[in-house]
Amino acid sequence: MTMKYYSLNSGDIIPALGLGTWKSEPGEVGGAVREALRAGYRHIDCAAIYQNEAEVGQAIDAAVTAGEVRRDELWITSKLWNSAHRAHDVLPALQQTLDDLQLDYLDLYLVHWPVSFKPGVVFARSADEFLPPDEPPLSETWSALEATVDAGLCRNIGLSNFSAGKCREILDSARIPPAVNQVELHPILAQTELLDACAAQGIHLTAYSPLGSPDRPDALKRPGEPQPLADPVVQAVAERNGATPAQVLIAWAMQRGTSVIPKSVNPERIRQNFEATKIELGPEDMAAIGALDRAERIVRGEFLCPSGSPYSVEWLWA
Ligand code: A2P
C-alpha cells in the first residue's frame, strides 16, 4: 500500500494519514503508536497539552531502536501550548517537547490556538489567567517559531485553529510562511471556505476530529451534535464501498486534499483506519458526503473564552 503525500510550501511532503493522540491515555498511547508504526503509519500528531508526549517518545524510540522504522521516514508534529506564546517561552516549550519525544527535531510545530494564557497556567478558567490577544502579538510568537527553523529544531512551522483572517495576519508579517493549518474538519464541518482560502495562501490543511471525536470529554458534548460515524449517508457510502464508516470519513478527507489524523488506541481500528488509504470514493459518493455540511463545530472553543476573558467564540473563528 502506498501512502499518499501532499507537498507543502516549504518543499517538504507530509504523509496524508497520521495517528492522532489527543485523548489517548497514558498507558495506552505508547502501544497505539507502536501498533500504528507496524501497520505502516509514518505520521504521528502530538501536542504538549495532550500530556502524553513522553510515552509517545518511548514508543518511537523503541520502534527506531528495533529497526522497524528510521527517524527520517517519520513525520512528527507537535504544538506549542497557549501559555508559551511569549517569544522567550517558545524555545523552552519546544525543548521540553523534543526531550519528551526523544527527538532532535520536529517535522512540524504548530501554534495550538490563537489564544494566550499567562505563563505557567495550564488551563485558564478565570479572566485573570489570560493574556489579551495582542500581548504578545501572535506575530512575535511566529518570529520565535521561525527562529526554531533557523536553529534546525523544526523542519516546518504552522498554525492550528486559525481562521483564514488570522492566517492572513501571520502571513503578512512572516519571513517563513505557515506550511499547515490544523483544524476540525469532517463532513458536518467541511470547512470548504477555509480550505479554499488556505489553498490560495499556500497553506495545507490537516483535519482533526475527522471521526467526530466521540470520545471527547463530556464538557465538550451537547445533545444533537454532529456524529459523522453514525450518519446514514456515511453508512450507506460505506456499505456501497465495502468499507467501514471510519474508512469512508478518512478517504473523503484525503480525496479533498487534506491530511487527516484519526485517533485510535485500538489495534484493530488503527489497522482498519490505515486501510482507508486503499479506498477511492467515486464522484457520487463524494457529492453525497459533501451535502452533509452544516458548518457545525464539535470543538467550539468556548472553554477558551470564559466570561470576562479577553476572548470570545465569535472572535476566535472570525
Ligand atoms: P478508539 O480509540 O477506542 O479506537 P477522532 O479521531 O475524530 O478524535 O475520533 C476518535 C474516536 O473514534 C475514538 O473514540 C476512537 O476510539 C474512535 N475510533 C477510531 N477509529 C475508529 C473506527 N475505525 N471505527 C469506530 N470508531 C473509531
Coordinates of C-alpha atoms and ligand atoms in Angstrom, one line a residue:
M1 CA 0.0 0.0 0.0
T2 CA 1.5 3.3 -1.0
M3 CA 1.0 6.3 1.3
K4 CA -0.2 9.4 -0.3
Y5 CA 1.8 12.6 0.4
Y6 CA 1.0 16.3 0.0
S7 CA 3.5 18.9 -1.0
L8 CA 3.9 21.9 1.4
N9 CA 5.0 25.4 0.6
S10 CA 8.3 24.6 2.3
G11 CA 9.1 22.0 -0.3
D12 CA 8.6 19.2 2.2
I13 CA 6.0 16.4 1.8
I14 CA 3.6 15.4 4.6
P15 CA 2.0 11.9 4.8
A16 CA -1.7 12.1 4.1
L17 CA -2.7 9.9 7.0
G18 CA -1.4 10.2 10.6
L19 CA -2.3 8.8 14.0
G20 CA -4.0 11.3 16.3
T21 CA -3.0 11.2 20.0
W22 CA -5.5 13.7 21.6
K23 CA -7.4 11.8 24.3
S24 CA -5.1 8.8 24.1
E25 CA -4.4 8.0 27.7
P26 CA -1.0 7.4 29.2
G27 CA -0.6 3.6 29.4
E28 CA -2.4 3.3 26.1
V29 CA -0.8 5.8 23.8
G30 CA 2.6 4.1 23.5
G31 CA 1.1 0.8 22.4
A32 CA -1.1 2.7 19.9
V33 CA 2.0 4.4 18.4
R34 CA 3.9 1.2 18.2
E35 CA 1.0 -0.6 16.6
A36 CA 0.5 2.3 14.1
L37 CA 4.1 2.2 13.1
R38 CA 3.9 -1.5 12.5
A39 CA 0.7 -1.0 10.4
G40 CA 2.6 1.5 8.2
Y41 CA 1.7 4.9 9.6
R42 CA 4.6 7.3 9.3
H43 CA 2.9 10.4 10.7
I44 CA 2.1 10.9 14.4
D45 CA 0.3 14.0 15.6
C46 CA 1.2 15.1 19.1
A47 CA 0.9 18.2 21.4
A48 CA 2.4 19.2 24.7
I49 CA -1.1 19.7 26.2
Y50 CA -2.0 16.1 25.5
Q51 CA 0.3 15.3 28.4
N52 CA 1.4 12.0 26.8
E53 CA 4.4 13.0 24.7
A54 CA 6.9 11.2 26.9
E55 CA 5.2 7.9 26.3
V56 CA 4.9 8.6 22.6
G57 CA 8.6 9.3 22.6
Q58 CA 9.4 6.0 24.2
A59 CA 7.3 4.2 21.6
I60 CA 9.0 6.0 18.7
D61 CA 12.4 5.3 20.2
A62 CA 11.6 1.6 20.7
A63 CA 10.5 1.3 17.1
V64 CA 13.6 3.0 15.8
T65 CA 15.9 1.0 18.0
A66 CA 14.3 -2.2 17.0
G67 CA 15.0 -1.3 13.3
E68 CA 11.3 -1.2 12.4
V69 CA 11.4 2.4 11.1
R70 CA 14.0 5.1 10.6
R71 CA 13.6 8.6 12.1
D72 CA 13.9 10.2 8.6
E73 CA 10.9 8.2 7.4
L74 CA 8.7 9.7 10.2
W75 CA 6.7 12.8 10.3
I76 CA 6.2 14.0 13.9
T77 CA 4.0 17.1 14.6
S78 CA 3.7 18.8 17.9
K79 CA 2.1 22.0 19.2
L80 CA 3.1 25.0 21.3
W81 CA 0.7 25.4 24.2
N82 CA -1.2 28.7 24.9
S83 CA 0.9 29.5 28.0
A84 CA 4.2 29.8 26.0
H85 CA 3.3 32.4 23.3
R86 CA 5.9 35.0 24.6
A87 CA 9.0 34.9 22.4
H88 CA 11.3 33.8 25.2
D89 CA 8.9 31.0 26.3
V90 CA 8.9 29.3 22.9
L91 CA 12.3 27.6 22.9
P92 CA 11.9 26.1 26.4
A93 CA 8.5 24.7 25.5
L94 CA 9.8 23.2 22.3
Q95 CA 12.9 21.8 24.1
Q96 CA 10.6 20.1 26.6
T97 CA 8.6 18.5 23.7
L98 CA 11.7 17.4 22.0
D99 CA 13.1 15.9 25.2
D100 CA 9.7 14.1 25.9
L101 CA 9.5 12.8 22.3
Q102 CA 13.3 11.9 22.4
L103 CA 13.8 13.8 19.1
D104 CA 16.4 16.2 17.8
Y105 CA 13.9 17.9 15.5
L106 CA 10.2 18.1 14.8
D107 CA 8.8 17.8 11.3
L108 CA 6.1 20.3 12.1
Y109 CA 5.5 22.6 15.1
L110 CA 2.1 24.4 15.3
V111 CA 0.8 27.3 17.4
H112 CA -2.0 25.3 19.0
W113 CA -4.6 28.1 19.4
P114 CA -4.6 31.9 18.7
V115 CA -5.4 32.4 22.5
S116 CA -2.7 33.3 25.0
F117 CA -2.6 32.2 28.7
K118 CA -0.4 33.7 31.3
P119 CA 2.9 31.7 31.7
G120 CA 2.5 28.7 34.0
V121 CA -1.2 28.5 33.5
V122 CA -2.1 25.0 32.1
F123 CA -5.8 25.7 31.6
A124 CA -7.1 29.2 32.1
R125 CA -10.5 29.3 33.7
S126 CA -10.8 32.8 35.1
A127 CA -10.3 36.0 33.2
D128 CA -7.1 37.0 35.1
E129 CA -5.4 33.8 33.8
F130 CA -5.4 35.1 30.1
L131 CA -3.2 37.5 28.2
P132 CA -5.0 39.7 25.8
P133 CA -4.9 38.9 22.1
D134 CA -2.1 41.4 21.4
E135 CA 0.1 40.5 24.4
P136 CA 2.3 39.2 22.9
P137 CA 1.1 39.8 19.3
L138 CA 1.0 36.4 17.5
S139 CA 3.5 37.8 15.0
E140 CA 6.0 37.8 17.9
T141 CA 5.2 34.1 18.7
W142 CA 5.6 33.4 15.0
S143 CA 9.0 35.1 14.8
A144 CA 10.1 32.8 17.6
L145 CA 8.9 29.8 15.7
E146 CA 10.8 31.0 12.7
A147 CA 13.9 31.1 14.9
T148 CA 13.4 27.4 15.7
V149 CA 13.5 26.6 12.0
D150 CA 16.8 28.6 11.7
A151 CA 18.2 26.6 14.6
G152 CA 17.3 23.3 12.8
L153 CA 14.9 22.3 15.6
C154 CA 11.8 22.3 13.3
R155 CA 11.6 21.5 9.6
N156 CA 8.2 23.2 9.2
I157 CA 6.0 25.5 11.3
G158 CA 2.3 26.2 11.1
L159 CA -0.9 27.0 12.9
S160 CA -3.9 25.3 14.4
N161 CA -7.4 26.5 14.9
F162 CA -6.7 29.7 12.9
S163 CA -9.4 31.3 10.8
A164 CA -8.5 32.5 7.2
G165 CA -8.2 36.1 8.5
K166 CA -5.8 35.1 11.3
C167 CA -3.7 33.1 8.8
R168 CA -3.5 36.2 6.7
E169 CA -2.3 38.3 9.6
I170 CA 0.5 35.8 10.3
L171 CA 1.4 35.6 6.6
D172 CA 1.6 39.4 6.3
S173 CA 4.5 39.7 8.7
A174 CA 6.0 36.2 8.2
R175 CA 9.5 35.6 6.9
I176 CA 8.7 31.8 6.7
P177 CA 5.0 31.3 5.7
P178 CA 2.9 28.8 7.7
A179 CA 3.0 25.4 6.0
V180 CA -0.1 24.0 7.6
N181 CA -3.2 25.0 9.4
Q182 CA -4.7 22.1 11.5
V183 CA -8.4 22.5 12.1
E184 CA -11.5 20.4 13.0
L185 CA -12.8 19.0 9.7
H186 CA -15.3 16.3 8.9
P187 CA -18.4 16.2 6.6
I188 CA -20.6 18.1 9.1
L189 CA -17.9 20.8 9.3
A190 CA -16.5 20.6 5.8
Q191 CA -14.5 23.9 6.1
T192 CA -14.8 24.5 2.3
E193 CA -14.2 28.2 2.5
L194 CA -11.3 27.8 4.8
L195 CA -9.9 25.1 2.6
D196 CA -10.1 27.4 -0.5
A197 CA -8.7 30.4 1.4
C198 CA -5.8 28.5 2.8
A199 CA -5.1 26.9 -0.6
A200 CA -5.0 30.4 -2.1
Q201 CA -2.5 31.4 0.6
G202 CA -0.4 28.2 0.0
I203 CA -1.3 26.7 3.4
H204 CA -2.1 23.0 3.6
L205 CA -5.0 21.9 5.9
T206 CA -4.8 18.9 8.3
A207 CA -8.2 17.6 9.5
Y208 CA -8.6 16.9 13.2
S209 CA -11.5 15.1 14.8
P210 CA -12.2 13.5 11.4
L211 CA -14.4 10.9 13.0
G212 CA -16.2 13.5 15.2
S213 CA -14.3 12.6 18.3
P214 CA -17.0 10.5 20.0
D215 CA -14.5 10.1 23.0
R216 CA -14.3 13.8 23.7
P217 CA -14.7 14.9 27.3
D218 CA -18.3 15.4 28.5
A219 CA -17.7 19.1 28.8
L220 CA -17.4 19.3 25.0
K221 CA -20.6 17.4 24.4
R222 CA -24.1 18.8 23.7
P223 CA -27.2 17.0 22.6
G224 CA -27.8 16.8 18.8
E225 CA -24.2 17.4 17.9
P226 CA -22.6 16.0 14.7
Q227 CA -21.9 12.3 14.7
P228 CA -20.2 11.6 11.4
L229 CA -19.6 7.9 12.2
A230 CA -23.4 7.4 12.7
D231 CA -24.6 9.4 9.8
P232 CA -26.8 7.4 7.5
V233 CA -25.3 8.8 4.3
V234 CA -21.8 7.9 5.5
Q235 CA -23.0 4.5 6.5
A236 CA -24.6 4.0 3.1
V237 CA -21.5 5.0 1.3
A238 CA -19.5 2.6 3.5
E239 CA -21.8 -0.2 2.6
R240 CA -21.6 0.6 -1.2
N241 CA -17.8 0.6 -1.0
G242 CA -17.4 -2.5 1.3
A243 CA -15.8 -0.2 3.8
T244 CA -16.5 1.0 7.4
P245 CA -17.9 4.5 8.1
A246 CA -14.5 5.5 9.7
Q247 CA -12.7 4.4 6.5
V248 CA -15.1 6.5 4.4
L249 CA -14.5 9.6 6.5
I250 CA -10.8 9.2 6.3
A251 CA -10.9 8.5 2.5
W252 CA -13.2 11.5 2.0
A253 CA -10.7 13.8 3.8
M254 CA -7.7 12.6 1.8
Q255 CA -9.6 12.9 -1.5
R256 CA -10.3 16.6 -0.7
G257 CA -6.5 17.2 -0.4
T258 CA -6.4 17.4 3.4
S259 CA -4.2 15.3 5.6
V260 CA -6.1 13.5 8.3
I261 CA -5.3 12.3 11.8
P262 CA -7.8 9.8 13.2
K263 CA -7.2 8.9 16.8
S264 CA -7.4 5.3 18.0
V265 CA -5.8 3.2 20.7
N266 CA -7.4 0.0 19.5
P267 CA -5.1 -2.2 17.3
E268 CA -7.8 -3.4 15.0
R269 CA -9.2 0.1 14.4
I270 CA -5.7 1.5 14.0
R271 CA -5.1 -1.0 11.2
Q272 CA -8.6 -0.5 9.8
N273 CA -8.1 3.2 9.6
F274 CA -4.8 2.7 7.7
E275 CA -6.5 0.6 5.1
A276 CA -8.6 3.7 4.2
T277 CA -5.6 4.7 2.1
K278 CA -6.7 2.0 -0.4
I279 CA -10.3 3.3 -0.8
E280 CA -11.2 5.5 -3.7
L281 CA -14.6 7.1 -3.5
G282 CA -16.5 7.9 -6.7
P283 CA -17.8 11.4 -7.6
E284 CA -21.3 10.5 -6.5
D285 CA -20.2 9.3 -3.1
M286 CA -18.0 12.4 -2.7
A287 CA -21.0 14.6 -3.6
A288 CA -23.4 12.8 -1.2
I289 CA -21.0 13.3 1.7
G290 CA -20.3 16.8 0.5
A291 CA -24.0 17.6 1.0
L292 CA -23.8 16.9 4.8
D293 CA -22.1 20.1 5.7
R294 CA -23.9 22.1 8.4
A295 CA -20.9 24.2 9.4
E296 CA -21.3 22.8 12.9
R297 CA -18.3 22.5 15.2
I298 CA -17.7 20.0 17.9
V299 CA -14.7 21.9 19.3
R300 CA -16.3 25.4 19.5
G301 CA -13.6 26.8 21.8
E302 CA -15.9 28.2 24.4
F303 CA -13.7 26.6 27.0
L304 CA -11.1 29.1 26.0
C305 CA -13.5 32.1 26.3
P306 CA -14.9 32.2 29.9
S307 CA -16.9 35.3 30.6
G308 CA -14.7 38.3 31.4
S309 CA -11.8 36.8 29.4
P310 CA -10.4 38.9 26.6
Y311 CA -11.6 36.3 24.0
S312 CA -15.0 35.3 22.6
V313 CA -16.1 32.4 20.3
E314 CA -17.0 34.9 17.6
W315 CA -13.5 36.5 17.8
L316 CA -11.9 33.0 17.7
W317 CA -13.3 32.0 14.4
A318 CA -13.6 35.4 12.7
Ligands
A2P1 P1 -10.7 4.1 19.9 O1 -9.5 4.9 20.3 O2 -11.2 3.2 21.1 O3 -10.5 3.3 18.7 P2 -11.3 11.4 16.3 O4 -10.2 10.9 15.5 O5 -12.4 12.1 15.4 O6 -10.9 12.2 17.5 O7 -12.1 10.1 16.8 C1 -11.6 9.2 17.8 C2 -12.6 8.3 18.3 O8 -13.1 7.5 17.3 C3 -12.2 7.4 19.5 O9 -13.3 7.2 20.4 C4 -11.8 6.1 18.8 O10 -11.9 5.0 19.7 C5 -12.9 6.1 17.7 N1 -12.4 5.4 16.5 C6 -11.2 5.4 15.9 N2 -11.2 4.6 14.8 C7 -12.4 4.1 14.7 C8 -13.1 3.2 13.8 N3 -12.4 2.7 12.8 N4 -14.4 2.9 14.0 C9 -15.1 3.4 15.0 N5 -14.5 4.2 15.9 C10 -13.3 4.6 15.8

